[in-house]
Amino acid sequence: MTNPDEGTADLLRRTADLAIEYRGRLADRPVEPMATEQQLYEILGGPLPDAGEEPLAVIERMARDVPASLMAMPGPRFFGFVLGGGLPAAVAADWLTSIWGQNSPSAHVTPAAAAAEHVAAEWLIDLFGLPAQSSVGFVTGGTMANFAAMAVGRHAVLRAAGWDVEQNGLQGAPRVTVITGADAHVTLFAGLRMAGLGAGTARRVAVDREGRMRIDALEPALAAVSGPAIVCLQAGNVNSGAFDPFEVAVPMIRERLPDAWIHVDGAFGLWAAATRSRTHLVAGAAGADSWSTDAHKWLNVPFDTGLIFVRDGASHRAAMSMTASYLPFDGGQRDPGDFVPELSRRARGFPVYAALRSLGRSGVRDMVDRCCDLARRFADALRAEPGVQILNDVVLNQVLVRFDDSDDRTRDVIARVQADGTAWFGGGTWNGDFVMRISVINWWTREADVDRSLEVIRRALHDSRAAG
Ligand SMILES: Cc1ncc(COP(=O)(O)O)c(C=O)c1O
């Protein structure tokens, strides 16, 4: 009888070599993909063959054909969106996670996955300065963390109003008022939509030019509430990096609406709590009821890991947990599945544990601080260029740049920089103006990467002006 697993060791060794080879070139290859989706679709596609192919041949061909259409996102000069890269220990642990193959909702069935998550959860609570008893769910990202927070908040405020939303749903329930900042992240509204609270019903409180909730606008919004309420604050605006004024807002909400649920979307901003010099930005945020963040942003673990923290673990469990006779959740230990919307799930605790263990407290602090300092380096250098404006107050890792006070010029500079391939920046609209967005959040990025990227931006601006 042949061994069906024969050859797997060679396959994995070869795959590791191919992956290492790719990663070895990552810092020097063009950041932007060199081939389109359509080109790769044609290479990969055609009718599903009847006969299978040797695994090694499949992998060799993928390793040959796919990279041209990859964006060098984990590399040191990708500054688009707000995405981390892959810390070496986290990437390696992610490989092990696939090999270990744990479906991780139950501590009884997969104790290793549960234990790694448990330790990582405690370390993260400590790192962020959140209430020690908080419960933690490891979800796929900030979107699911925001959704989970809305589901938990919905549970708690309706329970206080005498309504069991888990059993009865929202039909006939007391109305829940939701308050957000006018510039809250789109995924918060997706969370509201999926939790049945409606994206369009949120009362959006006016923000200042940095995107921070205005206290003078929050006050009347709170005064207009009667009944159950969820108030959503933000740590780190996706464009400017700005923080809502928690130190004033949280006590004000507690005083005016003692039963309200306060949520903080801190997808990347919550990591300011781990820094040397920027903790003041999140001062007061720990007074909320729930917090969402991403490990695949500033902790630089591979996709996909988001985190939801809840002060009241009983509410968290009540909104998320499920049972069936065949599912061995014994309640005596921390079951990861009690804190997330999914049943089957990857053992996300392993890469998070490895990242934290490999960095230590000081390593996390240095990484986040370094990114913020590099964002300042970008801003200072660009501000010194004639015709270049920095439109935000660079408090964290986000820089918003505008060229010649012109949407067209800014678009053209971005296109030229992207085509050059040395670095990658995206665009967006800020207070009505088109801007180039710079997000520095990758563990790998150093001063030399910023300086190389600045050279390309300067050249692109020069060429754009020369072209008229
Ligand atoms: C403030 C904020 N919230 C939520 C998210 C969504 O996170 P994810 O893309 O991991 O779902 C982001 C992503 O950039 C964000 O900046």
Coordinates of C-alpha atoms and ligand atoms in Angstrom, one line a residue:
M1 CA 0.0 0.0 0.0
T2 CA 1.3 3.4 -0.9
N3 CA 1.5 6.2 1.7
P4 CA -0.8 9.0 0.6
D5 CA 1.3 11.5 2.4
E6 CA 4.5 10.4 0.7
G7 CA 6.2 13.4 -0.9
T8 CA 4.7 16.0 1.4
A9 CA 7.9 16.6 3.2
D10 CA 9.7 17.4 -0.1
L11 CA 6.8 19.5 -1.2
L12 CA 6.9 21.6 2.0
R13 CA 10.6 22.0 1.9
R14 CA 10.5 23.1 -1.7
T15 CA 7.5 25.5 -0.9
A16 CA 9.5 26.9 2.0
D17 CA 12.4 27.6 -0.4
L18 CA 10.1 29.2 -2.9
A19 CA 8.5 31.4 -0.2
I20 CA 11.9 32.4 1.2
E21 CA 13.2 33.2 -2.3
Y22 CA 10.1 35.5 -2.9
R23 CA 10.5 37.1 0.5
G24 CA 14.2 37.7 -0.2
R25 CA 13.3 39.8 -3.2
L26 CA 10.4 41.6 -1.6
A27 CA 12.2 44.7 -0.5
D28 CA 13.6 45.3 -4.0
R29 CA 10.9 44.2 -6.4
P30 CA 8.4 46.8 -7.7
V31 CA 5.8 47.3 -5.0
E32 CA 3.0 47.7 -7.5
P33 CA 1.8 44.5 -9.3
M34 CA 3.4 44.1 -12.7
A35 CA 0.5 42.1 -14.2
T36 CA -3.2 42.5 -14.1
E37 CA -5.9 40.3 -12.6
Q38 CA -7.1 39.5 -16.1
Q39 CA -3.6 38.4 -17.2
L40 CA -3.3 36.1 -14.2
Y41 CA -6.9 34.9 -14.6
E42 CA -6.0 33.7 -18.1
I43 CA -2.8 32.0 -17.0
L44 CA -4.4 30.3 -14.0
G45 CA -7.8 29.6 -15.7
G46 CA -9.5 27.5 -18.3
P47 CA -11.9 24.7 -17.6
L48 CA -11.3 22.6 -14.5
P49 CA -9.1 19.8 -15.6
D50 CA -10.5 16.3 -15.1
A51 CA -7.1 14.9 -14.1
G52 CA -5.3 16.3 -11.1
E53 CA -1.7 17.4 -11.1
E54 CA 1.3 16.6 -8.9
P55 CA 1.2 18.9 -5.9
L56 CA 4.8 20.0 -6.5
A57 CA 4.0 20.9 -10.1
V58 CA 1.0 23.0 -8.9
I59 CA 3.1 24.9 -6.4
E60 CA 6.1 25.4 -8.7
R61 CA 3.7 26.9 -11.3
M62 CA 2.0 29.1 -8.8
A63 CA 5.3 30.3 -7.5
R64 CA 6.3 31.2 -11.1
D65 CA 3.1 32.8 -12.3
V66 CA 1.5 34.5 -9.3
P67 CA 4.1 36.9 -8.0
A68 CA 3.9 39.3 -11.0
S69 CA 0.3 40.1 -9.9
L70 CA 1.2 40.4 -6.3
M71 CA 1.3 43.8 -4.5
A72 CA 4.4 43.9 -2.3
M73 CA 2.2 44.7 0.7
P74 CA 4.4 43.1 3.4
G75 CA 7.4 45.0 2.0
P76 CA 9.0 48.0 3.7
R77 CA 7.8 50.6 1.2
F78 CA 4.1 49.8 0.9
F79 CA 2.4 52.8 2.5
G80 CA -1.2 52.3 1.2
F81 CA -4.3 51.9 3.3
V82 CA -3.4 51.0 6.9
L83 CA -1.8 47.6 6.7
G84 CA 1.0 45.9 8.6
G85 CA 3.4 43.4 7.1
G86 CA 4.4 40.0 8.5
L87 CA 6.8 40.0 11.4
P88 CA 9.2 37.0 10.9
A89 CA 8.1 35.1 14.0
A90 CA 4.4 35.7 13.2
V91 CA 4.8 34.5 9.6
A92 CA 6.7 31.4 10.8
A93 CA 4.0 30.7 13.5
D94 CA 1.4 31.1 10.8
W95 CA 3.0 28.3 8.8
L96 CA 2.9 26.2 11.9
T97 CA -0.7 27.1 12.4
S98 CA -1.6 25.7 9.0
I99 CA 0.4 22.5 9.6
W100 CA -1.1 22.1 13.1
G101 CA -4.5 22.5 11.6
Q102 CA -6.5 23.3 14.7
N103 CA -10.2 24.3 14.4
S104 CA -10.1 26.3 17.6
P105 CA -13.4 27.1 19.2
S106 CA -13.1 24.7 22.1
A107 CA -10.3 24.5 24.8
H108 CA -11.2 20.9 25.5
V109 CA -10.7 19.8 21.9
T110 CA -7.8 22.1 20.9
P111 CA -6.1 23.1 24.2
A112 CA -3.0 24.4 22.5
A113 CA -4.9 26.9 20.3
A114 CA -6.9 28.0 23.3
A115 CA -3.9 28.4 25.6
A116 CA -1.9 30.5 23.0
E117 CA -5.0 32.7 22.6
H118 CA -5.5 32.9 26.3
V119 CA -2.0 34.1 27.0
A120 CA -2.0 36.5 24.0
A121 CA -5.3 37.9 25.2
E122 CA -3.9 38.7 28.6
W123 CA -0.8 40.3 27.2
L124 CA -2.9 42.5 24.9
I125 CA -5.2 43.6 27.7
D126 CA -2.1 44.6 29.7
L127 CA -0.4 46.3 26.7
F128 CA -3.5 48.4 26.0
G129 CA -4.2 49.1 29.7
L130 CA -7.8 47.8 29.4
P131 CA -9.7 46.4 32.4
A132 CA -8.0 43.2 33.5
Q133 CA -11.1 41.1 33.5
S134 CA -12.0 42.0 29.9
S135 CA -12.9 39.2 27.5
V136 CA -11.2 39.0 24.1
G137 CA -12.3 37.5 20.8
F138 CA -9.9 36.8 17.9
V139 CA -11.9 37.6 14.7
T140 CA -10.8 38.2 11.1
G141 CA -10.3 41.9 11.3
G142 CA -11.5 45.3 12.4
T143 CA -14.7 44.9 10.5
M144 CA -15.7 41.8 12.3
A145 CA -14.5 43.3 15.6
N146 CA -16.8 46.3 15.0
F147 CA -19.7 44.0 14.1
A148 CA -19.1 41.9 17.2
A149 CA -19.0 45.0 19.4
M150 CA -22.3 46.2 17.9
A151 CA -23.9 42.8 18.6
V152 CA -22.6 42.8 22.2
G153 CA -23.6 46.4 22.8
R154 CA -27.0 45.7 21.4
H155 CA -27.4 42.7 23.7
A156 CA -26.4 44.7 26.8
V157 CA -28.5 47.8 26.3
L158 CA -31.6 45.8 25.3
R159 CA -31.1 43.5 28.2
A160 CA -31.1 46.5 30.5
A161 CA -34.3 47.6 28.9
G162 CA -35.8 44.2 29.6
W163 CA -35.5 42.8 26.1
D164 CA -33.8 39.5 25.1
V165 CA -32.5 40.3 21.6
E166 CA -30.8 36.9 21.2
Q167 CA -34.1 35.2 21.5
N168 CA -36.5 37.8 20.1
G169 CA -34.5 39.7 17.6
L170 CA -35.1 43.3 17.0
Q171 CA -38.7 43.2 15.8
G172 CA -40.7 44.8 18.5
A173 CA -37.6 45.7 20.5
P174 CA -37.2 49.1 22.2
R175 CA -35.4 51.4 19.7
V176 CA -31.6 51.6 20.1
T177 CA -30.1 55.0 19.4
V178 CA -26.6 54.8 17.9
I179 CA -24.3 57.8 18.0
T180 CA -21.1 57.9 16.0
G181 CA -18.6 60.6 14.9
A182 CA -19.4 62.0 11.4
D183 CA -16.1 60.5 10.1
A184 CA -16.4 57.1 11.8
H185 CA -14.9 54.3 9.7
V186 CA -17.1 52.7 7.0
T187 CA -16.8 49.3 8.7
L188 CA -18.5 50.6 11.9
F189 CA -21.5 51.3 9.7
A190 CA -21.2 47.8 8.1
G191 CA -21.2 46.5 11.7
L192 CA -24.4 48.4 12.5
R193 CA -26.0 47.2 9.3
M194 CA -25.2 43.5 10.0
A195 CA -26.3 43.9 13.7
G196 CA -29.7 45.0 12.4
L197 CA -29.3 48.5 13.8
G198 CA -29.0 50.1 10.4
A199 CA -26.2 52.2 9.0
G200 CA -28.5 55.1 8.1
T201 CA -30.1 55.6 11.5
A202 CA -26.9 56.5 13.4
R203 CA -26.8 60.0 14.6
R204 CA -23.5 61.4 13.3
V205 CA -21.9 63.9 15.5
A206 CA -20.0 66.7 13.8
V207 CA -16.2 66.4 13.8
D208 CA -13.4 69.0 13.6
R209 CA -11.0 69.3 10.7
E210 CA -8.9 66.4 12.0
G211 CA -12.0 64.1 12.1
R212 CA -12.3 64.3 15.9
M213 CA -15.7 64.2 17.4
R214 CA -16.7 67.7 18.7
I215 CA -17.7 67.8 22.3
D216 CA -20.0 70.8 21.7
A217 CA -21.8 68.6 19.2
L218 CA -21.8 65.4 21.3
E219 CA -23.5 67.2 24.2
P220 CA -26.8 68.0 22.4
A221 CA -26.7 64.6 20.7
L222 CA -26.6 62.9 24.1
A223 CA -29.3 65.2 25.5
A224 CA -31.7 64.1 22.7
V225 CA -31.4 60.4 23.6
S226 CA -34.1 58.5 25.5
G227 CA -33.9 54.8 25.9
P228 CA -31.1 52.3 25.0
A229 CA -28.1 53.8 23.3
I230 CA -24.7 52.8 21.9
V231 CA -22.1 55.5 21.5
C232 CA -19.1 54.8 19.2
L233 CA -15.9 56.7 19.5
Q234 CA -12.7 56.3 17.4
A235 CA -9.0 55.9 18.2
G236 CA -7.3 56.6 14.9
N237 CA -9.1 58.2 12.0
V238 CA -8.3 56.1 8.9
N239 CA -7.1 59.2 7.0
S240 CA -5.7 61.6 9.6
G241 CA -4.9 59.2 12.5
A242 CA -6.8 61.6 14.8
F243 CA -8.4 60.5 18.1
D244 CA -11.7 61.4 19.6
P245 CA -11.3 63.3 22.9
F246 CA -12.0 60.3 25.2
E247 CA -11.0 62.0 28.4
V248 CA -13.9 64.4 28.1
A249 CA -16.3 62.3 26.0
V250 CA -16.3 59.1 28.1
P251 CA -17.2 60.8 31.5
M252 CA -19.8 63.0 29.7
I253 CA -21.5 59.9 28.2
R254 CA -21.4 58.1 31.5
E255 CA -22.9 61.0 33.3
R256 CA -25.7 61.8 30.8
L257 CA -26.5 58.2 29.7
P258 CA -25.4 55.8 32.5
D259 CA -26.8 52.8 30.7
A260 CA -25.3 53.5 27.3
W261 CA -22.7 51.2 25.7
I262 CA -19.5 52.9 24.7
H263 CA -17.5 51.4 22.0
V264 CA -14.0 52.5 20.7
D265 CA -13.0 51.6 17.2
G266 CA -9.2 51.5 17.6
A267 CA -8.3 49.4 14.6
F268 CA -4.8 50.9 14.6
G269 CA -5.0 53.8 17.0
L270 CA -5.4 51.6 20.1
W271 CA -1.8 50.7 19.6
A272 CA -0.8 54.2 20.7
A273 CA -1.4 52.8 24.2
A274 CA 1.8 50.7 23.8
T275 CA 4.0 53.7 22.8
R276 CA 6.6 55.7 24.7
S277 CA 5.3 59.1 23.7
R278 CA 1.8 58.9 22.4
T279 CA -0.2 57.3 25.2
H280 CA -1.9 60.6 25.8
L281 CA -3.9 60.1 22.6
V282 CA -5.8 57.2 24.1
A283 CA -6.1 58.6 27.6
G284 CA -9.6 57.9 28.9
A285 CA -10.4 55.3 26.2
A286 CA -10.1 52.5 28.8
G287 CA -13.3 53.8 30.3
A288 CA -15.4 52.4 27.4
D289 CA -17.3 49.0 27.3
S290 CA -15.8 47.5 24.2
W291 CA -12.8 48.1 22.0
S292 CA -11.9 46.8 18.6
T293 CA -8.4 46.6 17.0
D294 CA -6.4 44.7 14.5
A295 CA -3.4 42.6 15.0
H296 CA -2.8 42.5 11.2
K297 CA -2.3 46.2 11.4
W298 CA 0.2 47.4 14.0
L299 CA 1.2 44.0 15.5
N300 CA 2.2 43.0 11.9
V301 CA 0.9 39.5 12.0
P302 CA -0.2 38.0 8.6
F303 CA -3.8 38.5 7.7
D304 CA -6.3 37.9 9.1
T305 CA -6.6 38.8 12.8
G306 CA -8.8 41.4 14.4
L307 CA -9.5 41.7 18.1
I308 CA -12.6 42.6 20.1
F309 CA -12.3 43.4 23.8
V310 CA -15.3 43.6 26.1
R311 CA -15.3 44.9 29.7
D312 CA -18.2 42.6 30.6
G313 CA -17.4 39.1 29.5
A314 CA -20.9 37.9 30.4
S315 CA -22.4 40.2 27.8
H316 CA -19.8 39.2 25.3
R317 CA -20.6 35.5 25.8
A318 CA -24.3 36.0 25.8
A319 CA -24.1 37.7 22.4
M320 CA -21.7 35.3 20.7
S321 CA -21.7 31.8 22.2
M322 CA -23.6 28.9 20.8
T323 CA -24.0 25.3 22.0
A324 CA -25.1 22.0 20.6
S325 CA -24.9 18.5 22.1
Y326 CA -21.9 17.6 19.9
L327 CA -19.9 20.6 20.8
P328 CA -17.7 20.1 23.9
F329 CA -17.7 23.6 25.4
D330 CA -17.5 22.8 29.1
G331 CA -17.6 26.3 30.4
G332 CA -14.9 25.6 33.0
Q333 CA -12.1 27.1 30.9
R334 CA -11.8 29.9 28.3
D335 CA -13.3 28.6 25.1
P336 CA -12.2 30.9 22.2
G337 CA -15.5 30.2 20.4
D338 CA -17.5 32.0 23.1
F339 CA -16.2 35.4 22.0
V340 CA -16.5 35.4 18.2
P341 CA -19.3 35.1 15.7
E342 CA -17.9 32.0 13.9
L343 CA -17.7 28.4 15.0
S344 CA -15.0 27.0 12.8
R345 CA -12.0 29.2 12.9
R346 CA -8.2 29.4 12.3
A347 CA -6.1 29.2 15.5
R348 CA -5.2 32.9 15.2
G349 CA -3.7 33.0 18.7
F350 CA -0.5 31.3 17.5
P351 CA 0.8 34.1 15.3
V352 CA -0.3 36.8 17.7
Y353 CA 1.5 34.9 20.6
A354 CA 4.6 34.6 18.5
A355 CA 4.6 38.3 17.5
L356 CA 4.2 39.4 21.1
R357 CA 6.8 36.9 22.4
S358 CA 9.3 37.9 19.7
L359 CA 8.9 41.6 20.3
G360 CA 8.3 41.8 24.0
R361 CA 6.7 45.0 25.5
S362 CA 9.7 47.1 24.4
G363 CA 9.7 45.7 20.9
V364 CA 6.0 46.6 20.4
R365 CA 6.7 50.1 21.8
D366 CA 9.7 50.6 19.6
M367 CA 7.9 49.4 16.4
V368 CA 4.9 51.7 16.9
D369 CA 7.0 54.7 18.0
R370 CA 9.3 54.1 15.0
C371 CA 6.4 54.1 12.5
C372 CA 5.1 57.4 14.0
D373 CA 8.6 59.0 13.9
L374 CA 8.9 57.9 10.3
A375 CA 5.5 59.4 9.5
R376 CA 6.9 62.7 10.9
R377 CA 10.0 62.3 8.7
F378 CA 7.7 62.1 5.6
A379 CA 5.7 65.1 6.8
D380 CA 8.6 67.3 7.6
A381 CA 10.4 66.6 4.4
L382 CA 7.3 67.1 2.2
R383 CA 6.3 70.2 4.0
A384 CA 9.6 71.8 3.1
E385 CA 8.9 71.3 -0.6
P386 CA 7.4 74.3 -2.4
G387 CA 3.8 73.6 -3.4
V388 CA 3.4 70.6 -1.1
Q389 CA 0.9 70.8 1.8
I390 CA 0.4 68.5 4.7
L391 CA -3.3 68.6 5.5
N392 CA -3.4 66.8 8.8
D393 CA -1.8 67.2 12.2
V394 CA 0.6 64.2 12.2
V395 CA -0.2 62.8 15.6
L396 CA 0.3 59.2 14.7
N397 CA 1.4 57.3 11.6
Q398 CA -0.9 58.9 9.0
V399 CA 0.1 61.8 6.6
L400 CA -2.2 63.5 4.1
V401 CA -0.3 65.2 1.3
R402 CA -1.6 67.6 -1.4
F403 CA 0.4 68.8 -4.3
D404 CA 0.0 72.3 -5.9
D405 CA -3.4 72.5 -4.1
S406 CA -4.8 70.6 -7.0
D407 CA -6.7 67.3 -7.3
D408 CA -5.4 66.7 -10.7
R409 CA -1.7 67.2 -9.7
T410 CA -2.2 65.0 -6.6
R411 CA -3.7 62.2 -8.7
D412 CA -1.0 62.5 -11.2
V413 CA 1.8 62.4 -8.7
I414 CA 0.3 59.3 -7.0
A415 CA 0.0 57.6 -10.5
R416 CA 3.6 58.4 -11.3
V417 CA 4.9 57.1 -7.9
Q418 CA 2.8 53.9 -8.2
A419 CA 4.1 53.3 -11.8
D420 CA 7.7 53.9 -10.6
G421 CA 7.4 50.9 -8.3
T422 CA 9.8 52.0 -5.5
A423 CA 7.0 52.7 -3.1
W424 CA 3.2 52.7 -3.1
F425 CA 0.8 55.3 -1.8
G426 CA -3.0 55.5 -2.4
G427 CA -5.3 58.5 -2.6
G428 CA -8.5 59.6 -0.9
T429 CA -10.6 62.7 -0.1
W430 CA -10.0 64.8 3.0
N431 CA -12.3 67.7 3.8
G432 CA -13.2 67.9 0.1
D433 CA -9.7 67.8 -1.3
F434 CA -8.0 64.9 -3.0
V435 CA -4.9 63.8 -1.1
M436 CA -2.1 61.3 -1.2
R437 CA -2.4 59.1 1.9
I438 CA 0.8 57.9 3.7
S439 CA 0.4 55.2 6.3
V440 CA 3.6 54.1 8.0
I441 CA 2.8 50.9 9.9
N442 CA 5.1 48.2 8.7
W443 CA 7.7 46.7 11.2
W444 CA 10.2 46.5 8.3
T445 CA 10.2 50.2 7.3
R446 CA 13.3 52.3 8.1
E447 CA 14.6 55.8 7.5
A448 CA 16.3 54.7 4.3
D449 CA 12.9 53.5 2.9
V450 CA 11.3 56.8 3.7
D451 CA 14.2 58.7 2.1
R452 CA 14.1 56.6 -1.1
S453 CA 10.3 57.1 -1.3
L454 CA 10.7 60.8 -0.8
E455 CA 13.1 61.0 -3.7
V456 CA 10.5 59.2 -5.9
I457 CA 7.7 61.6 -4.8
R458 CA 9.9 64.7 -5.5
R459 CA 10.8 63.3 -9.0
A460 CA 7.1 62.5 -9.7
L461 CA 6.1 66.0 -8.7
H462 CA 8.8 67.5 -10.9
D463 CA 7.9 65.3 -13.9
S464 CA 4.2 66.0 -13.4
R465 CA 4.8 69.8 -13.4
A466 CA 7.1 69.5 -16.5
A467 CA 4.3 67.6 -18.3
G468 CA 2.0 70.5 -17.6
Ligands
LIG1 C1 -10.6 52.9 12.1 C2 -10.7 51.6 11.4 N1 -11.7 50.7 11.7 C3 -11.9 49.5 11.1 C4 -11.1 49.2 10.0 C5 -11.4 47.9 9.3 O1 -10.4 46.9 9.6 P1 -10.3 45.6 8.7 O2 -9.9 46.1 7.3 O3 -9.2 44.8 9.4 O4 -11.6 44.9 8.7 C6 -10.1 50.0 9.6 C7 -9.2 49.6 8.5 O5 -8.3 50.4 8.1 C8 -9.9 51.2 10.3 O6 -8.9 52.1 10.0

